[in-house]
Coordinates of C-alpha atoms and ligand atoms in Angstrom, one line a residue:
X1 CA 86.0 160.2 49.7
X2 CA 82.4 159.4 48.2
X3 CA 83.2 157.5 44.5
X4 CA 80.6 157.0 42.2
X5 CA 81.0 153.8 40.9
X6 CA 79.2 154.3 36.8
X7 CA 75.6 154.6 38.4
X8 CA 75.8 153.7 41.6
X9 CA 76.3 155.5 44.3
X10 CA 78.8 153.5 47.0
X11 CA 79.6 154.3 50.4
X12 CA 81.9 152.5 52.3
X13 CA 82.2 152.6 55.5
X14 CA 82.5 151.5 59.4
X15 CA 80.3 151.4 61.9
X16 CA 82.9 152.5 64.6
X17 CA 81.8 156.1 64.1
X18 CA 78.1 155.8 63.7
X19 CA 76.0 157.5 66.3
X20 CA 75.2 155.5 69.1
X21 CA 71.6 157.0 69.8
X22 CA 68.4 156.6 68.2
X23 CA 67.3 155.2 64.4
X24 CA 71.1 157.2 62.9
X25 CA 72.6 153.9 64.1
X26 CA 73.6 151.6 61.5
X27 CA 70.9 152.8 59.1
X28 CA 70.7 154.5 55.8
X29 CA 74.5 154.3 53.9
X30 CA 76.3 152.5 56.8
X31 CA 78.5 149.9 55.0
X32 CA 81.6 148.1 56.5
X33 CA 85.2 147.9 54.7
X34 CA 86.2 145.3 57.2
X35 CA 88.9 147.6 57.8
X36 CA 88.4 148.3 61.5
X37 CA 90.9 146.7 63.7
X38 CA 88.6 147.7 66.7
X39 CA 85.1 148.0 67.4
X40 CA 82.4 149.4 70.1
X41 CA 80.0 146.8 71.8
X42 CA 77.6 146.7 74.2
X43 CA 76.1 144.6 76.7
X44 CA 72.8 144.2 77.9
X45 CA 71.9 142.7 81.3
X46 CA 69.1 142.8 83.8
X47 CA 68.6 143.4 87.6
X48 CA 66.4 143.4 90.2
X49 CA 68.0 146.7 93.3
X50 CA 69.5 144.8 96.0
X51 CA 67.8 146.7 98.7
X52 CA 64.7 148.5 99.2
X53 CA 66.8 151.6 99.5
X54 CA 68.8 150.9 96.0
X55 CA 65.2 150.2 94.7
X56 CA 64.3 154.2 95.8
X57 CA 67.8 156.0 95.1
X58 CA 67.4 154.5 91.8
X59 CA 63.7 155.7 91.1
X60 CA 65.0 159.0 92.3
X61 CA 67.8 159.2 90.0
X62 CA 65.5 158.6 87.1
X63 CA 63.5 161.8 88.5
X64 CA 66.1 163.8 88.6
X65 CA 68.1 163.4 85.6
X66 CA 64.5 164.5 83.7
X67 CA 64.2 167.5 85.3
X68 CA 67.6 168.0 84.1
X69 CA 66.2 167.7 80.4
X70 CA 62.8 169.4 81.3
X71 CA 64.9 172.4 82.7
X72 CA 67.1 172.3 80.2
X73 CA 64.6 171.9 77.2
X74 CA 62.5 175.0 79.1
X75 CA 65.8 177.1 79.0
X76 CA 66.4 176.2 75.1
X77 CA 62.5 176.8 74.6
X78 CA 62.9 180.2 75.9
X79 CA 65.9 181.6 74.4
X80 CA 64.3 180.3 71.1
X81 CA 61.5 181.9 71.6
X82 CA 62.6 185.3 72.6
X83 CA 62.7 187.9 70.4
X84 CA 66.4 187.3 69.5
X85 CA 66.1 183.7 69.1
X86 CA 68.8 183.0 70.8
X87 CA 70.3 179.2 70.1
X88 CA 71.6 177.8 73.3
X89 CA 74.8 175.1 72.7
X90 CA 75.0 172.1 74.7
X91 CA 78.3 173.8 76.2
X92 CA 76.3 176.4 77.6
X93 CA 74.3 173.9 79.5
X94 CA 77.2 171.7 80.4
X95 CA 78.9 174.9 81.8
X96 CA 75.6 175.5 84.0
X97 CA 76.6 172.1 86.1
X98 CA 79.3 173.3 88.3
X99 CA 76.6 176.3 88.9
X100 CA 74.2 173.4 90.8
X101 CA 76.7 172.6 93.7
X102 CA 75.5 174.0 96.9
X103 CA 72.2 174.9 95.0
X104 CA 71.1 171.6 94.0
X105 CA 73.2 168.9 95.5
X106 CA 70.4 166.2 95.2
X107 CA 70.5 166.8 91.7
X108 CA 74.7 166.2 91.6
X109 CA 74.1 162.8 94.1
X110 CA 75.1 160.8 91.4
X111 CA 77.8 162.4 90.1
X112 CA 78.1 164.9 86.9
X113 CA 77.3 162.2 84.2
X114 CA 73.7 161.6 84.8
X115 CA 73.0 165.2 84.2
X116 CA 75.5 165.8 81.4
X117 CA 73.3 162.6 79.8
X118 CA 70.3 164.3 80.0
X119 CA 71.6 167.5 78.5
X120 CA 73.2 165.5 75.6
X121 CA 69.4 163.8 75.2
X122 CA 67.7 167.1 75.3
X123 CA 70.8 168.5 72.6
X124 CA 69.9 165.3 70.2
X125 CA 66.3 166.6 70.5
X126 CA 66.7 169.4 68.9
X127 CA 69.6 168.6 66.3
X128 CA 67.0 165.9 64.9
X129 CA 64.6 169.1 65.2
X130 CA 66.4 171.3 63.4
X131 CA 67.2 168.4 61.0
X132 CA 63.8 168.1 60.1
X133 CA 63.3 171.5 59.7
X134 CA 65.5 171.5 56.7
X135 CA 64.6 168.5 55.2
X136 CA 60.8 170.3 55.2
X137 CA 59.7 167.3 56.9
X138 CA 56.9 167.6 60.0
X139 CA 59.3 168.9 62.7
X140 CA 57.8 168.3 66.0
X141 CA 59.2 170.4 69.0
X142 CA 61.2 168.5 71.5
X143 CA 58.4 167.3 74.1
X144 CA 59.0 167.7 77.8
X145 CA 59.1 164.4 79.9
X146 CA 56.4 163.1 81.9
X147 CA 57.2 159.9 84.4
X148 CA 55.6 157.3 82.1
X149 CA 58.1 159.0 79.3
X150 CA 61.6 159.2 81.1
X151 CA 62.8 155.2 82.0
X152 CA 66.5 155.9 81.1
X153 CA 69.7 157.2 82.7
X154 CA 73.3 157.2 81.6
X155 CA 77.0 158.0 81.8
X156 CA 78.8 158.7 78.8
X157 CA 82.2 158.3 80.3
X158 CA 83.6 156.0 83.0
X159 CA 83.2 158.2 85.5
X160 CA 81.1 157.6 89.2
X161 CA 80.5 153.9 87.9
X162 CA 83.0 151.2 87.7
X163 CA 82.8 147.1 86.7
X164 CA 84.3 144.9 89.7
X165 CA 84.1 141.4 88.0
X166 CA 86.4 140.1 90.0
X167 CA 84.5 142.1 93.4
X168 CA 86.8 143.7 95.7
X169 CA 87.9 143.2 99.5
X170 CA 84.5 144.8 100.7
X171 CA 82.4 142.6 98.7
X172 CA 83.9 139.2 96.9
X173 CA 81.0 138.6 94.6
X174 CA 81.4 140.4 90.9
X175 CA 79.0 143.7 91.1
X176 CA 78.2 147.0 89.1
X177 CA 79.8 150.1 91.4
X178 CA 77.5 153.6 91.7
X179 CA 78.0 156.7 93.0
X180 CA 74.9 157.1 95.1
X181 CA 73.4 153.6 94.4
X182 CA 75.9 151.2 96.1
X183 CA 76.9 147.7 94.4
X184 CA 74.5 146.1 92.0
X185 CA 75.2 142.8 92.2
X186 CA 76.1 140.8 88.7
X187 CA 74.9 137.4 87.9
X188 CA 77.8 134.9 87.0
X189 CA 76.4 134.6 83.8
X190 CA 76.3 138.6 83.2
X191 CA 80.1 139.0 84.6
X192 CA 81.3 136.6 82.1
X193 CA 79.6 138.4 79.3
X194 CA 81.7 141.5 80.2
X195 CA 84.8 139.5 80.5
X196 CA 84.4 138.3 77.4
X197 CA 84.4 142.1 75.5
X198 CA 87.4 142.6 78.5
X199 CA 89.5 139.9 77.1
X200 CA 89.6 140.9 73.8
X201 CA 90.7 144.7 74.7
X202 CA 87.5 146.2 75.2
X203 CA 87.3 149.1 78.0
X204 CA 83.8 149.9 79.5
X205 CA 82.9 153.4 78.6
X206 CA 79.4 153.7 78.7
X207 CA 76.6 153.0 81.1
X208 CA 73.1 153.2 80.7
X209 CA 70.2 152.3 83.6
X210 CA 66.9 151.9 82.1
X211 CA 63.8 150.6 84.3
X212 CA 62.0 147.6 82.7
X213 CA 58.8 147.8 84.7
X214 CA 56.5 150.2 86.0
X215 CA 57.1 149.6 89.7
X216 CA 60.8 149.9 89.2
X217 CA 61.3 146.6 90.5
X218 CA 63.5 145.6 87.4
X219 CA 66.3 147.1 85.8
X220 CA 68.8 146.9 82.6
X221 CA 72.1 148.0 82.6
X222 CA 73.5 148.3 79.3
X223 CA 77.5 149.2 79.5
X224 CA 78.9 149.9 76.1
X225 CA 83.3 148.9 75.7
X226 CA 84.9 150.8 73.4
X227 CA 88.3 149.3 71.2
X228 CA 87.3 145.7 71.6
X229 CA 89.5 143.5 69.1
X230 CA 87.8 142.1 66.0
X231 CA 88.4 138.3 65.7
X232 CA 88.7 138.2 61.8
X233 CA 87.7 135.0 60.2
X234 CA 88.0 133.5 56.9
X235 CA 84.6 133.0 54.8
X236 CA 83.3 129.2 55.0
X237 CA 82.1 130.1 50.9
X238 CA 85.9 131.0 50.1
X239 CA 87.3 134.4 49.1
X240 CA 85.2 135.2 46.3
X241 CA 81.6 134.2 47.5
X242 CA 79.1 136.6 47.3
X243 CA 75.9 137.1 48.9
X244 CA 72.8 139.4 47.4
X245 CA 70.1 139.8 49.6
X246 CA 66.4 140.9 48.5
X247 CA 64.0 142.3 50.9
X248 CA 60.8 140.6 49.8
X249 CA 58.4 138.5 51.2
X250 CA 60.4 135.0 51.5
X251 CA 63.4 137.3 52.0
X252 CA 66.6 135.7 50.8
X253 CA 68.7 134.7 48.9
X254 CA 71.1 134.2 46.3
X255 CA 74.3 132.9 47.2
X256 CA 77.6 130.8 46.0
X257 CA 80.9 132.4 43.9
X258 CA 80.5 135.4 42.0
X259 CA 82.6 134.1 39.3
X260 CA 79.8 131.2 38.9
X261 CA 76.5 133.2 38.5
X262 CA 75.3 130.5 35.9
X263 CA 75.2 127.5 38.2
X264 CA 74.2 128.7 40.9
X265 CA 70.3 127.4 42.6
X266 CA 69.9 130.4 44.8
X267 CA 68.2 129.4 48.1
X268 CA 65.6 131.0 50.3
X269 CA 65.9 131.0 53.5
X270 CA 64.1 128.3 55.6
X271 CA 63.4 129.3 58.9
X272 CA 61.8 132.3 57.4
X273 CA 58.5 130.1 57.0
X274 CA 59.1 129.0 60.8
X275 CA 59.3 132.5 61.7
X276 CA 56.4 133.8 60.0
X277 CA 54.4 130.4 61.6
X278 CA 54.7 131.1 64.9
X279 CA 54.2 134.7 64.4
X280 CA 50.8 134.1 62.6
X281 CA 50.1 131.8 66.3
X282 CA 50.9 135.0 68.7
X283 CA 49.2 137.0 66.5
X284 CA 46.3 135.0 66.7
X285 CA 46.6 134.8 70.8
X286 CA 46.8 138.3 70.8
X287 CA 43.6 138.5 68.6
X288 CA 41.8 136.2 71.0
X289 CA 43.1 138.2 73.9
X290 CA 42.0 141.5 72.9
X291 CA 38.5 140.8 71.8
X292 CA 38.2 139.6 75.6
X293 CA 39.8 142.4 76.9
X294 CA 37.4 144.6 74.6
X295 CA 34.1 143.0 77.0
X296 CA 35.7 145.0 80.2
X297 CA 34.4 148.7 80.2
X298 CA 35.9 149.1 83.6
X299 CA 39.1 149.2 85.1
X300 CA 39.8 145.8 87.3
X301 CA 41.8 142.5 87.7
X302 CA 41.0 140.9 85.4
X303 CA 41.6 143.9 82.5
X304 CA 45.0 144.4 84.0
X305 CA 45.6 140.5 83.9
X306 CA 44.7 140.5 79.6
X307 CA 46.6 143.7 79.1
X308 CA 49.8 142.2 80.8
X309 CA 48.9 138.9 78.7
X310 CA 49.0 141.2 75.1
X311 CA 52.1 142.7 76.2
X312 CA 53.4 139.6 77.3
X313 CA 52.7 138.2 73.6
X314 CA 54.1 141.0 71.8
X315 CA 57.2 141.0 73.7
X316 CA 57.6 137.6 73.0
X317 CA 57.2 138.3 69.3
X318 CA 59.6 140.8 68.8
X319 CA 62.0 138.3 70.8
X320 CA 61.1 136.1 67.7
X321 CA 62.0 138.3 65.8
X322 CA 65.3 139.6 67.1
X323 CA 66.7 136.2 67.6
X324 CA 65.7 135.0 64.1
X325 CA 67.4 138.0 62.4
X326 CA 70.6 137.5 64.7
X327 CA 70.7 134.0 63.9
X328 CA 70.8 134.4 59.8
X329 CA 73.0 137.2 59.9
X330 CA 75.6 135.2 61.8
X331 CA 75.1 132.5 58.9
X332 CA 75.1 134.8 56.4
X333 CA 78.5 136.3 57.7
X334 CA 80.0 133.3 58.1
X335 CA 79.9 131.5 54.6
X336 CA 80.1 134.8 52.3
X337 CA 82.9 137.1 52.1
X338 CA 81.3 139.9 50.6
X339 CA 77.2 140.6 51.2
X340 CA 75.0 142.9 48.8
X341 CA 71.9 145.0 50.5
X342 CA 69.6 146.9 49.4
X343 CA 70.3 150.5 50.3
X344 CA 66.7 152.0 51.2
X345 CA 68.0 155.6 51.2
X346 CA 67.1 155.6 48.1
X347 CA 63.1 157.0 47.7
X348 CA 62.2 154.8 44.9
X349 CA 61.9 151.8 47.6
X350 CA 59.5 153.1 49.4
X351 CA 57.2 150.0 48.7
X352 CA 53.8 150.6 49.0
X353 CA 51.2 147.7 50.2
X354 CA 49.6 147.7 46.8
X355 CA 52.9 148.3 44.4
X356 CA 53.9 150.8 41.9
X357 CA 53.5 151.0 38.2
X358 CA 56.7 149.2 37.3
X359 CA 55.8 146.3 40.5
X360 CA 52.5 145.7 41.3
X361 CA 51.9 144.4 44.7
X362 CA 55.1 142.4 45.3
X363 CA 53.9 142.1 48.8
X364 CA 50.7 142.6 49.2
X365 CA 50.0 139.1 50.9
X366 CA 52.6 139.7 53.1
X367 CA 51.7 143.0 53.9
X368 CA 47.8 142.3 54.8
X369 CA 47.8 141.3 57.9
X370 CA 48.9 142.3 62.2
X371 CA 52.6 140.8 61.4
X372 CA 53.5 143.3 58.7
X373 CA 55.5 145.6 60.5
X374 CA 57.0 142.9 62.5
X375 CA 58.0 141.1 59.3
X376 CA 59.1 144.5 57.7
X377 CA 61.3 145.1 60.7
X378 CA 63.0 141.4 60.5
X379 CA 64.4 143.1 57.1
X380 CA 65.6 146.1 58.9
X381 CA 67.2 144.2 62.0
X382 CA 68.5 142.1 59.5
X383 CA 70.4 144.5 57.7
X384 CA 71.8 145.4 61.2
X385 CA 73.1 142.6 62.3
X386 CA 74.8 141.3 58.7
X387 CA 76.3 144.9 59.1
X388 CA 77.3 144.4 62.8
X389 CA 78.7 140.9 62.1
X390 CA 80.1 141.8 59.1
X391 CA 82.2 144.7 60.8
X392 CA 83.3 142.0 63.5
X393 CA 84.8 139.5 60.8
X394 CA 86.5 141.7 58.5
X395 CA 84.0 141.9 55.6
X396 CA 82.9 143.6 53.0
X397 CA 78.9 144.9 52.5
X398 CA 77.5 147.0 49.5
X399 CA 74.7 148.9 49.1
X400 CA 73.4 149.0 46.1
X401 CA 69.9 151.0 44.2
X402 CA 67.4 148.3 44.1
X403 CA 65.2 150.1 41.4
X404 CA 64.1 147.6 38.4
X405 CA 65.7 144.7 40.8
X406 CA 62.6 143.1 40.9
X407 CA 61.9 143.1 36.9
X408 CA 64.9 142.6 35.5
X409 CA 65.6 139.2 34.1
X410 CA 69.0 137.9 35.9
X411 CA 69.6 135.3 33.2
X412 CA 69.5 137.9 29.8
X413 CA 69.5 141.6 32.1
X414 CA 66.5 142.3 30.0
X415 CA 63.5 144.3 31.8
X416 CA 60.4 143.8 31.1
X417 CA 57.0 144.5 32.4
X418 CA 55.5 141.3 31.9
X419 CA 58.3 140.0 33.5
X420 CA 56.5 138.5 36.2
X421 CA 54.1 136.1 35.8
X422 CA 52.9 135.7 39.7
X423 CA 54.1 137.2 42.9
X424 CA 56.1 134.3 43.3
X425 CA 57.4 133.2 40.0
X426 CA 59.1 135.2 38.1
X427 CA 59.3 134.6 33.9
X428 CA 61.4 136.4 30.8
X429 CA 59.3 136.2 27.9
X430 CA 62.8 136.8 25.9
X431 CA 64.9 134.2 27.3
X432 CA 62.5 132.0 28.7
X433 CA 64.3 132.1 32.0
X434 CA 62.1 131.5 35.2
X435 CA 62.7 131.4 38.9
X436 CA 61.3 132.5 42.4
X437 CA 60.9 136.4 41.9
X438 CA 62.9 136.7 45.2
X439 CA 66.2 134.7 44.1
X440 CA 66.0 136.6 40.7
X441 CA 65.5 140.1 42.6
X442 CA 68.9 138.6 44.8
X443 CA 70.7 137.7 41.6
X444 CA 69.9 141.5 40.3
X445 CA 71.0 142.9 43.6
X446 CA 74.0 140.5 43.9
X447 CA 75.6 141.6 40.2
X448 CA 74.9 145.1 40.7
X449 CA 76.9 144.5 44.0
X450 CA 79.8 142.2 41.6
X451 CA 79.6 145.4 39.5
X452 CA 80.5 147.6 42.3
X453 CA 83.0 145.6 44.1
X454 CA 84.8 144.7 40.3
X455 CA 85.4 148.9 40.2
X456 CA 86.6 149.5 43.4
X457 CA 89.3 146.7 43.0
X458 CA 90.3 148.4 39.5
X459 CA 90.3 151.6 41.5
X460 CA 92.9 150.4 43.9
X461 CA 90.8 149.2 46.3
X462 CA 90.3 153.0 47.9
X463 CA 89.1 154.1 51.5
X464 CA 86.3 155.0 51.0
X465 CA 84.6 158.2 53.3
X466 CA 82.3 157.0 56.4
X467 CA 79.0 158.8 56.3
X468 CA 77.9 161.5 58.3
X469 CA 76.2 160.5 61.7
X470 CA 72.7 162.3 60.9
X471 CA 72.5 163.6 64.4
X472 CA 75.4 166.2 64.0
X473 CA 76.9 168.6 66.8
X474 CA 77.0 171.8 66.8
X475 CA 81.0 173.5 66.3
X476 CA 81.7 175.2 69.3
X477 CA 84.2 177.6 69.0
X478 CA 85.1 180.2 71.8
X479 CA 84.4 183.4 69.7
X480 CA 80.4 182.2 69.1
X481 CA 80.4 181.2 72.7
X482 CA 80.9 184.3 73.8
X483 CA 79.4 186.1 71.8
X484 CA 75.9 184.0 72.9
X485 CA 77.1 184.7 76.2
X486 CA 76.7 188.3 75.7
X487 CA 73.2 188.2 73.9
X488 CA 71.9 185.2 76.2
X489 CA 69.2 186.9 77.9
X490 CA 67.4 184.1 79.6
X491 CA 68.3 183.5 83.4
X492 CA 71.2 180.5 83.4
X493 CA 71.9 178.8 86.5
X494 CA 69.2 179.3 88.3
X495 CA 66.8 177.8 85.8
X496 CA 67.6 173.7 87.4
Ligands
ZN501 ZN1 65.7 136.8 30.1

């Protein structure tokens, strides 16, 4: 059930079902009820193979799950672009497994998972394909998968993999189990982060091997546990604190009671100036760095050595980055019981570098500059993690339309275009009423949010529909299976 809430349009919704692939997750209309008794979580840890041998079996594994997806992109591509345009379903494919034993055995070392992934990769391809095609947008055929494009393999089910934390009688120490790999071992550090998701119910589900350097010398294992317990807690704020949340160049924030919108001093958010600092110092290393590395026409040591530098750098920004936006969002969580967000589905957001009409250059400062997109995607990861932290603690976040936040007065709800007096100060010519444009964007966003919550309550507090994962499957049913069966005139099996 979808409510439209006067003139807002309010989704909400869990997480739980989101897709777990690409830029669908936990973007657009993704809003938690703090209904959800259970969630999915993942876990993230590196390795280096324990053998020279594990070091190969793995580098072959990652070769032959993408021929999986090259063959079975080829296949698709063909039946596509025969004369009947044939569609082939991701059954289809996964039928064409069993076909490979005896044929391609090297293919099935690993077990069935590994190739099932690829197909399911190669099946999200083309359903974010097709998607575009009807949105009009610039479609982009799926791509076949070079070695410098292909550094990940997974198992969507628990199957040819298994977690000994505790080890076993052949092997005491706590290690990752795969068919046709052998034991990975597992820091202590690592084993206790999957304990952790363990005690609290979780079930490892999902696997994912993903090589970190070129050489294949380091690895990630990322293994995803489904129906792990939320541990609800109660808001530090108190029950009816409320959180609005601008996106604008300082960020953040206006915060305290809803009931007390008058007193409240809104706040910014402190360690945004910290973050920004010592991105403006990387940014400036990698500036140095690259106008040295610009001197070196040829190929050598010392090119390699500034190029590994940059990366170095950038890595270690987006780190910055990642850390800073997990930190607030845990804050943020923790003191309010319900959070307001911008919802940036909504086209009138798109903010350009030099403004619109109604706001003219709210960012431009912030925008000028090598740390834009980084700061930009602080917002976004942001967003994320309120939402993932939100869903863990039972609470409440709204989207809300952020048009006219930005010139609306929050003390007399006037708009007006002069409005704003700098990009940082914003003033009402009919109330007199001034403030930091970003707390008075966050006061707008946080009473349209009041507004929202105020008529679901009235409403009876409803469930409220969970949006649609924008990657969606294909139906199968046996009648349409067959029936491409019948027209399918592209070899099968013997395509892998
Ligand atoms: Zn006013």
């Amino acid at each position: 059930m979808s409510v439209a809430i006067g003139t807002l349009s309010l989704v909400i919704a869990s997480a739980k079902k989101a897709p777990r692939y690409g830029s669908g997750r936990l973007s657009g209309k993704l809003y938690v009820d703090g209904h959800d008794t259970a969630v999915f979580r993942k876990a993230e840890i590196g390795f280096k193979p324990a053998t020279p041998r594990q070091g190969r079996a793995l580098l072959r594994l990652l070769d032959a799950s993408r021929e999986v997806y090259n063959a079975s992109l080829q296949e698709r591509r063909d039946a596509y672009e025969h004369t009947s345009q044939t569609r082939i379903a991701l059954f289809d494919q996964f039928k064409q497994v069993t076909d490979l034993r005896g044929s391609r055995d090297d293919v099935l070392a690993w077990g069935i998972q590994p190739v099932r992934w690829a197909m399911q990769r190669v099946d999200d391809a083309f359903g974010a394909f097709f998607a575009r095609v009807k949105d009009g947008a610039t479609p982009g055929y799926p791509r076949f998968k070079g070695p410098g494009r292909w550094n990940t393999v997974g198992f969507d089910e628990p199957k040819g993999w298994k977690l000994n934390l505790d080890g076993t009688k052949k092997r005491a120490t706590p290690h990752l189990y795969v068919q046709g790999l052998g034991d990975i071992p597992l820091s202590k550090a690592a084993a206790r982060q999957f304990k952790r998701y363990i005690a609290r119910g979780g079930e490892a589900t999902t696997l994912t091997l993903t090589r970190a350097n070129r050489e294949g010398t380091a690895w990630r294992a990322c293994v995803g546990f489904d129906k792990v317990a939320v541990t609800k807690t109660e808001p530090e704020l108190g029950p009816d604190s409320m959180l609005g949340i601008d996106r604008g160049v300082a960020v953040l924030v206006a915060g305290a009671a809803a009931a007390d919108f008058a007193g409240d001093p809104g706040q910014l958010l402190h360690h945004t100036d910290d973050l920004k600092q010592r991105l403006e110092v990387l940014r400036r290393k990698v500036e140095r760095l690259q106008a040295e590395r610009a001197r070196y026409e040829q190929y050598g040591n010392r090119l390699r050595r500034l190029s590994k530098q940059i990366a170095k750098a950038h890595h270690k920004a987006s780190n910055l980055v990642e850390n800073w936006a997990r930190h607030t969002a845990k804050q943020i969580v923790a003191e309010n019981a319900v959070v307001v967000l911008e919802d940036l589905n909504f086209k009138n957001m798109t903010k350009s570098a030099k403004g619109t009409v109604q706001d003219p250059g709210k960012n431009v400062a912030a925008k000028a500059g090598l740390n834009r997109s980084l700061l930009e995607g602080a917002h976004g990861k942001q967003a994320q993690w309120v939402r993932v932290k939100a869903e863990e603690a039972g609470r409440r976040i709204w989207g809300v339309n952020p048009a006219y936040t930005s010139q609306r007065c929050s003390s007399c709800t006037r708009i007006d275009a002069v409005g704003r007096v700098s990009r940082d100060v914003f003033y009402c010519g009919h109330c007199g009423h001034y403030e930091h444009a970003d707390v008075n964007a966050a006061r707008n966003i946080r009473a349209l949010g009041h507004a929202a919550e105020q008529a679901w309550v009235a409403a009876g507090r409803p469930l409220l529909e969970r949006p649609k994962p924008r990657l969606r499957r294909r139906k199968v049913d046996a009648a349409s299976v067959r029936q491409q069966r019948l027209s399918k005139t592209t070899t099968g099996p013997g395509r892998l």
